[in-house]
Amino acid sequence: MFQPLTREMLPAIYARQQKLHTLSSEFDAFRLFVWKELDLSEVAFWRDTFALRCQAQGETWNLAPPETEALPELLAAMEAYERAQGGTVFRFLHIGTPDSFPGEGFTAEPRRDLYDYIYRAEDLATMRGRAYGAKRNQIAQFKRNYDWRFEPLTPDNRNDCLRLVAIWDATHQGTMLAQERKAVERMLQCTQSLGQSGGVLYADGQPAAFAIGSHPRAELLDILAEKALPQYTGAYSAIIQAYAAYTLEHTPFAYINREEDMGLENLRNAKLQLKPDHLVEKTLMSKPL
């Protein structure tokens, strides 16, 4: 039923993902490709959409878009496949609350750490209003203090992103740093057209921040990578606003998904300070086999 994700599958996934309406971040060919080595994603094409099987937190999880046709039938097929692989528990990450899940006999575990933060694109592109006063001040400070410019991401400046990541990694610790660097390298090296874009922010001629995202469907921009060097005051707020404004100008859309906070308090506070429009709830449904 499932096959390991390959580069050759990406166009078919990309075509199917554009028909979806969910604002969740999981169903994005570009995202699947760049995190392939960490998630070990497998794909099954189902009717006019697709389903996923991946490794998460040391477990095997299954996923499918919430609007999947005949989802109960797909769940039964997934369960049978997991049992045939020797699994003893079937886990399905449901995009939504337990009461909207169509399966029976499952234990529900709300996963607040995986909720996606959804923002109105216009809010982040303009940062108008009282709620964004502090962010506007940070951006103004950045623009006053530095000779700055924003450039769309191109083959000519992608090495500047790698230089920035190397500087960041030298002053930070964490088990995910190596995986994040590999993911960024894959983002920068991907030559297939999968809706991706990016931008680099410079201060006094040096790369101060960058952002990379993709459009998994017309109304959504998904932010996959974002780094800003702390020595450039205001660079983080500036790259958020500059990249949002750039993408909105070239490809009109409604929402930006800034993905989950992984249960990290500092990251959660930072995402909440940007005033999300809403959060995409997720529930891990488990069932013994």
mmCIF file of C-alpha atoms in Angstrom:
data_model
loop_
_atom_site.group_PDB
_atom_site.id
_atom_site.type_symbol
_atom_site.label_atom_id
_atom_site.label_comp_id
_atom_site.label_asym_id
_atom_site.label_seq_id
_atom_site.Cartn_x
_atom_site.Cartn_y
_atom_site.Cartn_z
ATOM 1 C CA MET A 1 0.000 0.000 0.000
ATOM 2 C CA PHE A 2 2.741 2.457 0.993
ATOM 3 C CA GLN A 3 5.933 3.129 -0.930
ATOM 4 C CA PRO A 4 8.972 5.150 0.231
ATOM 5 C CA LEU A 5 8.794 8.762 -0.887
ATOM 6 C CA THR A 6 10.898 9.427 -3.987
ATOM 7 C CA ARG A 7 11.644 12.522 -6.026
ATOM 8 C CA GLU A 8 9.621 11.036 -8.892
ATOM 9 C CA MET A 9 6.459 11.050 -6.730
ATOM 10 C CA LEU A 10 6.620 14.760 -5.984
ATOM 11 C CA PRO A 11 4.804 16.085 -9.085
ATOM 12 C CA ALA A 12 1.871 13.718 -8.459
ATOM 13 C CA ILE A 13 1.700 14.752 -4.793
ATOM 14 C CA TYR A 14 1.968 18.426 -5.742
ATOM 15 C CA ALA A 15 -0.913 18.118 -8.206
ATOM 16 C CA ARG A 16 -3.115 16.400 -5.624
ATOM 17 C CA GLN A 17 -2.254 18.719 -2.737
ATOM 18 C CA GLN A 18 -3.505 21.756 -4.648
ATOM 19 C CA LYS A 19 -7.036 20.313 -4.589
ATOM 20 C CA LEU A 20 -7.075 20.236 -0.780
ATOM 21 C CA HIS A 21 -8.627 22.848 1.485
ATOM 22 C CA THR A 22 -6.991 21.998 4.793
ATOM 23 C CA LEU A 23 -4.585 24.617 6.160
ATOM 24 C CA SER A 24 -2.489 21.983 7.933
ATOM 25 C CA SER A 25 1.190 21.818 7.011
ATOM 26 C CA GLU A 26 1.645 18.053 6.567
ATOM 27 C CA PHE A 27 0.375 17.671 3.017
ATOM 28 C CA ASP A 28 3.024 19.592 1.070
ATOM 29 C CA ALA A 29 5.288 17.873 -1.466
ATOM 30 C CA PHE A 30 8.136 20.327 -0.893
ATOM 31 C CA ARG A 31 7.945 19.913 2.895
ATOM 32 C CA LEU A 32 7.811 16.117 2.585
ATOM 33 C CA PHE A 33 10.879 16.174 0.363
ATOM 34 C CA VAL A 34 13.060 18.374 2.563
ATOM 35 C CA TRP A 35 12.253 16.454 5.794
ATOM 36 C CA LYS A 36 12.410 13.064 4.087
ATOM 37 C CA GLU A 37 15.496 11.826 5.946
ATOM 38 C CA LEU A 38 13.988 12.610 9.351
ATOM 39 C CA ASP A 39 10.395 11.467 8.789
ATOM 40 C CA LEU A 40 11.177 8.508 6.499
ATOM 41 C CA SER A 41 7.884 9.284 4.781
ATOM 42 C CA GLU A 42 6.001 6.693 2.760
ATOM 43 C CA VAL A 43 3.173 7.531 0.373
ATOM 44 C CA ALA A 44 0.027 5.740 -0.777
ATOM 45 C CA PHE A 45 -2.073 7.256 -3.549
ATOM 46 C CA TRP A 46 -5.755 6.950 -2.647
ATOM 47 C CA ARG A 47 -8.451 7.885 -5.154
ATOM 48 C CA ASP A 48 -7.773 11.539 -6.037
ATOM 49 C CA THR A 49 -5.576 12.271 -3.002
ATOM 50 C CA PHE A 50 -2.808 10.574 -1.000
ATOM 51 C CA ALA A 51 -2.020 9.219 2.468
ATOM 52 C CA LEU A 52 1.205 9.226 4.468
ATOM 53 C CA ARG A 53 3.030 6.874 6.808
ATOM 54 C CA CYS A 54 6.023 8.312 8.653
ATOM 55 C CA GLN A 55 8.216 8.089 11.724
ATOM 56 C CA ALA A 56 7.423 10.571 14.490
ATOM 57 C CA GLN A 57 8.813 10.607 18.020
ATOM 58 C CA GLY A 58 10.004 7.013 17.683
ATOM 59 C CA GLU A 59 6.618 5.748 16.495
ATOM 60 C CA THR A 60 4.924 5.016 13.194
ATOM 61 C CA TRP A 61 2.121 7.473 12.430
ATOM 62 C CA ASN A 62 -0.383 7.515 9.584
ATOM 63 C CA LEU A 63 -1.944 10.653 8.099
ATOM 64 C CA ALA A 64 -4.473 11.634 5.479
ATOM 65 C CA PRO A 65 -6.147 14.924 4.564
ATOM 66 C CA PRO A 66 -9.295 15.486 6.658
ATOM 67 C CA GLU A 67 -11.408 15.923 3.507
ATOM 68 C CA THR A 68 -10.351 12.517 2.119
ATOM 69 C CA GLU A 69 -13.155 10.708 0.302
ATOM 70 C CA ALA A 70 -14.229 7.472 2.039
ATOM 71 C CA LEU A 71 -11.865 8.091 4.973
ATOM 72 C CA PRO A 72 -13.277 5.183 7.064
ATOM 73 C CA GLU A 73 -12.438 2.838 4.187
ATOM 74 C CA LEU A 74 -8.919 4.248 4.009
ATOM 75 C CA LEU A 75 -8.488 3.865 7.779
ATOM 76 C CA ALA A 76 -9.432 0.187 7.538
ATOM 77 C CA ALA A 77 -6.889 -0.328 4.739
ATOM 78 C CA MET A 78 -4.208 1.458 6.776
ATOM 79 C CA GLU A 79 -4.936 -0.688 9.823
ATOM 80 C CA ALA A 80 -4.646 -3.873 7.761
ATOM 81 C CA TYR A 81 -1.356 -2.683 6.276
ATOM 82 C CA GLU A 82 0.070 -1.807 9.696
ATOM 83 C CA ARG A 83 -0.928 -5.214 11.031
ATOM 84 C CA ALA A 84 0.731 -6.917 8.040
ATOM 85 C CA GLN A 85 3.951 -5.006 8.830
ATOM 86 C CA GLY A 86 3.969 -6.508 12.316
ATOM 87 C CA GLY A 87 2.642 -3.429 14.086
ATOM 88 C CA THR A 88 0.787 -3.811 17.374
ATOM 89 C CA VAL A 89 -0.679 -0.290 17.537
ATOM 90 C CA PHE A 90 -2.260 1.782 14.765
ATOM 91 C CA ARG A 91 -1.660 5.522 15.178
ATOM 92 C CA PHE A 92 -3.342 8.161 13.041
ATOM 93 C CA LEU A 93 -2.691 11.895 13.349
ATOM 94 C CA HIS A 94 -6.128 13.399 12.843
ATOM 95 C CA ILE A 95 -6.333 17.005 11.680
ATOM 96 C CA GLY A 96 -9.135 18.131 13.955
ATOM 97 C CA THR A 97 -10.788 17.324 17.276
ATOM 98 C CA PRO A 98 -11.755 13.811 18.452
ATOM 99 C CA ASP A 99 -15.448 14.384 17.779
ATOM 100 C CA SER A 100 -14.752 14.912 14.050
ATOM 101 C CA PHE A 101 -12.848 11.628 13.667
ATOM 102 C CA PRO A 102 -14.799 8.915 11.792
ATOM 103 C CA GLY A 103 -13.065 5.851 13.265
ATOM 104 C CA GLU A 104 -14.221 3.698 16.173
ATOM 105 C CA GLY A 105 -12.363 2.057 19.050
ATOM 106 C CA PHE A 106 -9.615 4.700 19.187
ATOM 107 C CA THR A 107 -8.046 6.491 22.156
ATOM 108 C CA ALA A 108 -7.707 10.237 21.559
ATOM 109 C CA GLU A 109 -4.707 12.341 22.633
ATOM 110 C CA PRO A 110 -4.907 16.071 21.760
ATOM 111 C CA ARG A 111 -1.455 17.188 20.583
ATOM 112 C CA ARG A 112 -1.192 20.882 21.434
ATOM 113 C CA ASP A 113 2.539 20.775 20.606
ATOM 114 C CA LEU A 114 1.648 20.014 16.978
ATOM 115 C CA TYR A 115 -1.092 22.599 16.455
ATOM 116 C CA ASP A 116 -0.333 24.769 13.420
ATOM 117 C CA TYR A 117 -0.407 28.557 13.842
ATOM 118 C CA ILE A 118 -2.398 30.203 11.049
ATOM 119 C CA TYR A 119 -2.072 33.942 10.345
ATOM 120 C CA ARG A 120 -3.824 36.264 7.942
ATOM 121 C CA ALA A 121 -1.312 37.014 5.195
ATOM 122 C CA GLU A 122 -2.272 40.686 5.158
ATOM 123 C CA ASP A 123 -1.549 40.982 8.895
ATOM 124 C CA LEU A 124 2.051 39.775 8.601
ATOM 125 C CA ALA A 125 2.717 41.645 5.355
ATOM 126 C CA THR A 126 1.633 45.009 6.786
ATOM 127 C CA MET A 127 1.728 44.546 10.580
ATOM 128 C CA ARG A 128 -0.868 47.275 10.916
ATOM 129 C CA GLY A 129 -2.796 47.939 14.093
ATOM 130 C CA ARG A 130 -2.102 48.226 17.809
ATOM 131 C CA ALA A 131 -1.366 44.509 18.205
ATOM 132 C CA TYR A 132 1.706 44.824 15.977
ATOM 133 C CA GLY A 133 3.080 48.046 17.463
ATOM 134 C CA ALA A 134 6.082 46.353 19.096
ATOM 135 C CA LYS A 135 6.931 44.474 15.894
ATOM 136 C CA ARG A 136 6.747 47.659 13.828
ATOM 137 C CA ASN A 137 9.126 49.341 16.280
ATOM 138 C CA GLN A 138 11.593 46.464 15.931
ATOM 139 C CA ILE A 139 11.444 46.665 12.148
ATOM 140 C CA ALA A 140 11.911 50.448 12.223
ATOM 141 C CA GLN A 141 14.936 50.015 14.493
ATOM 142 C CA PHE A 142 16.452 47.476 12.108
ATOM 143 C CA LYS A 143 15.969 49.797 9.145
ATOM 144 C CA ARG A 144 17.475 52.753 11.036
ATOM 145 C CA ASN A 145 20.509 50.877 12.305
ATOM 146 C CA TYR A 146 21.590 49.098 9.136
ATOM 147 C CA ASP A 147 22.022 49.633 5.437
ATOM 148 C CA TRP A 148 19.497 46.926 4.584
ATOM 149 C CA ARG A 149 17.920 45.233 1.601
ATOM 150 C CA PHE A 150 15.658 42.245 0.917
ATOM 151 C CA GLU A 151 16.393 39.905 -1.997
ATOM 152 C CA PRO A 152 14.233 37.058 -3.321
ATOM 153 C CA LEU A 153 16.001 33.726 -2.934
ATOM 154 C CA THR A 154 17.953 32.753 -6.079
ATOM 155 C CA PRO A 155 20.867 30.437 -6.930
ATOM 156 C CA ASP A 156 23.100 33.504 -6.598
ATOM 157 C CA ASN A 157 22.374 34.106 -2.903
ATOM 158 C CA ARG A 158 21.492 30.670 -1.556
ATOM 159 C CA ASN A 159 25.027 30.201 -0.198
ATOM 160 C CA ASP A 160 24.402 33.230 2.011
ATOM 161 C CA CYS A 161 21.656 31.206 3.722
ATOM 162 C CA LEU A 162 24.111 28.391 4.407
ATOM 163 C CA ARG A 163 26.626 30.883 5.807
ATOM 164 C CA LEU A 164 23.952 32.215 8.135
ATOM 165 C CA VAL A 165 22.986 28.697 9.271
ATOM 166 C CA ALA A 166 26.652 27.933 10.036
ATOM 167 C CA ILE A 167 26.934 31.072 12.183
ATOM 168 C CA TRP A 168 23.672 30.203 13.959
ATOM 169 C CA ASP A 169 24.724 26.600 14.622
ATOM 170 C CA ALA A 170 28.058 27.713 16.090
ATOM 171 C CA THR A 171 26.266 29.535 18.905
ATOM 172 C CA HIS A 172 23.368 27.125 19.552
ATOM 173 C CA GLN A 173 22.950 23.573 20.783
ATOM 174 C CA GLY A 174 20.313 20.956 20.125
ATOM 175 C CA THR A 175 19.775 17.498 18.726
ATOM 176 C CA MET A 176 17.897 18.915 15.722
ATOM 177 C CA LEU A 177 20.604 21.277 14.449
ATOM 178 C CA ALA A 178 22.157 18.751 12.068
ATOM 179 C CA GLN A 179 18.765 17.701 10.713
ATOM 180 C CA GLU A 180 17.706 21.323 10.270
ATOM 181 C CA ARG A 181 20.856 22.075 8.303
ATOM 182 C CA LYS A 182 20.261 19.072 6.029
ATOM 183 C CA ALA A 183 16.672 20.189 5.504
ATOM 184 C CA VAL A 184 17.767 23.724 4.572
ATOM 185 C CA GLU A 185 20.351 22.302 2.172
ATOM 186 C CA ARG A 186 17.617 20.253 0.491
ATOM 187 C CA MET A 187 15.378 23.316 0.253
ATOM 188 C CA LEU A 188 18.146 25.274 -1.445
ATOM 189 C CA GLN A 189 19.155 22.450 -3.791
ATOM 190 C CA CYS A 190 15.658 21.426 -4.937
ATOM 191 C CA THR A 191 15.283 22.269 -8.633
ATOM 192 C CA GLN A 192 11.736 20.915 -9.049
ATOM 193 C CA SER A 193 8.981 23.498 -9.138
ATOM 194 C CA LEU A 194 6.870 22.676 -6.076
ATOM 195 C CA GLY A 195 5.543 26.116 -5.168
ATOM 196 C CA GLN A 196 8.619 27.089 -3.142
ATOM 197 C CA SER A 197 10.046 30.567 -2.678
ATOM 198 C CA GLY A 198 12.300 32.408 -0.258
ATOM 199 C CA GLY A 199 14.037 35.620 0.631
ATOM 200 C CA VAL A 200 17.247 36.885 2.209
ATOM 201 C CA LEU A 201 17.544 39.991 4.380
ATOM 202 C CA TYR A 202 20.888 41.811 4.398
ATOM 203 C CA ALA A 203 22.308 44.271 6.934
ATOM 204 C CA ASP A 204 25.395 46.264 6.024
ATOM 205 C CA GLY A 205 26.069 43.843 3.186
ATOM 206 C CA GLN A 206 25.895 40.709 5.359
ATOM 207 C CA PRO A 207 23.092 38.100 5.449
ATOM 208 C CA ALA A 208 21.110 38.796 8.634
ATOM 209 C CA ALA A 209 18.047 36.591 8.094
ATOM 210 C CA PHE A 210 16.319 34.372 5.563
ATOM 211 C CA ALA A 211 12.976 32.636 5.096
ATOM 212 C CA ILE A 212 11.893 29.754 2.858
ATOM 213 C CA GLY A 213 8.336 28.622 2.251
ATOM 214 C CA SER A 214 6.030 26.981 -0.243
ATOM 215 C CA HIS A 215 2.475 27.301 -1.529
ATOM 216 C CA PRO A 216 0.929 23.846 -1.004
ATOM 217 C CA ARG A 217 -2.376 25.296 -2.260
ATOM 218 C CA ALA A 218 -3.506 28.615 -3.663
ATOM 219 C CA GLU A 219 -4.760 30.192 -0.432
ATOM 220 C CA LEU A 220 -1.806 29.167 1.771
ATOM 221 C CA LEU A 221 1.891 29.898 2.320
ATOM 222 C CA ASP A 222 3.688 27.402 4.562
ATOM 223 C CA ILE A 223 6.873 28.667 6.270
ATOM 224 C CA LEU A 224 9.429 25.849 6.318
ATOM 225 C CA ALA A 225 12.568 27.616 7.458
ATOM 226 C CA GLU A 226 13.347 30.944 9.088
ATOM 227 C CA LYS A 227 16.572 32.138 10.700
ATOM 228 C CA ALA A 228 17.696 35.543 11.945
ATOM 229 C CA LEU A 229 21.016 36.310 13.619
ATOM 230 C CA PRO A 230 20.389 37.895 17.044
ATOM 231 C CA GLN A 231 23.211 40.414 16.680
ATOM 232 C CA TYR A 232 21.087 42.254 14.118
ATOM 233 C CA THR A 233 18.410 43.842 16.271
ATOM 234 C CA GLY A 234 14.985 43.594 14.684
ATOM 235 C CA ALA A 235 16.050 41.218 11.900
ATOM 236 C CA TYR A 236 13.591 38.506 12.966
ATOM 237 C CA SER A 237 10.548 40.768 12.749
ATOM 238 C CA ALA A 238 11.906 42.331 9.561
ATOM 239 C CA ILE A 239 12.275 39.020 7.688
ATOM 240 C CA ILE A 240 8.770 37.934 8.721
ATOM 241 C CA GLN A 241 7.266 41.138 7.332
ATOM 242 C CA ALA A 242 9.477 41.389 4.239
ATOM 243 C CA TYR A 243 8.946 37.794 3.107
ATOM 244 C CA ALA A 244 5.193 37.960 3.715
ATOM 245 C CA ALA A 245 4.943 41.203 1.723
ATOM 246 C CA TYR A 246 7.064 39.811 -1.118
ATOM 247 C CA THR A 247 5.080 36.584 -1.503
ATOM 248 C CA LEU A 248 1.728 38.350 -1.150
ATOM 249 C CA GLU A 249 2.676 40.803 -3.894
ATOM 250 C CA HIS A 250 3.643 38.051 -6.342
ATOM 251 C CA THR A 251 1.098 35.333 -5.466
ATOM 252 C CA PRO A 252 -2.036 36.614 -3.710
ATOM 253 C CA PHE A 253 -3.185 34.259 -0.945
ATOM 254 C CA ALA A 254 -5.126 34.422 2.309
ATOM 255 C CA TYR A 255 -3.187 32.604 5.051
ATOM 256 C CA ILE A 256 0.307 31.862 6.328
ATOM 257 C CA ASN A 257 1.012 28.671 8.258
ATOM 258 C CA ARG A 258 3.956 29.132 10.628
ATOM 259 C CA GLU A 259 3.717 25.505 11.772
ATOM 260 C CA GLU A 260 3.855 24.097 15.301
ATOM 261 C CA ASP A 261 5.697 25.167 18.476
ATOM 262 C CA MET A 262 6.837 21.618 19.405
ATOM 263 C CA GLY A 263 5.799 22.313 22.994
ATOM 264 C CA LEU A 264 8.648 24.811 23.480
ATOM 265 C CA GLU A 265 7.523 27.709 25.671
ATOM 266 C CA ASN A 266 9.733 30.356 24.039
ATOM 267 C CA LEU A 267 8.629 29.323 20.555
ATOM 268 C CA ARG A 268 4.987 29.249 21.627
ATOM 269 C CA ASN A 269 5.224 32.763 23.062
ATOM 270 C CA ALA A 270 6.907 34.049 19.890
ATOM 271 C CA LYS A 271 4.179 32.578 17.689
ATOM 272 C CA LEU A 272 1.409 33.943 19.912
ATOM 273 C CA GLN A 273 2.964 37.423 19.847
ATOM 274 C CA LEU A 274 2.363 37.465 16.087
ATOM 275 C CA LYS A 275 -1.397 37.200 16.759
ATOM 276 C CA PRO A 276 -2.540 34.086 14.869
ATOM 277 C CA ASP A 277 -5.966 34.113 13.273
ATOM 278 C CA HIS A 278 -6.527 30.585 14.583
ATOM 279 C CA LEU A 279 -4.768 27.295 15.314
ATOM 280 C CA VAL A 280 -5.209 24.014 13.430
ATOM 281 C CA GLU A 281 -5.990 21.413 16.089
ATOM 282 C CA LYS A 282 -4.534 17.909 15.847
ATOM 283 C CA THR A 283 -5.325 14.713 17.724
ATOM 284 C CA LEU A 284 -3.309 11.507 17.823
ATOM 285 C CA MET A 285 -5.779 8.604 17.547
ATOM 286 C CA SER A 286 -4.456 5.211 18.694
ATOM 287 C CA LYS A 287 -5.905 1.732 18.487
ATOM 288 C CA PRO A 288 -4.402 -1.667 19.423
ATOM 289 C CA LEU A 289 -4.125 -4.138 16.562
#
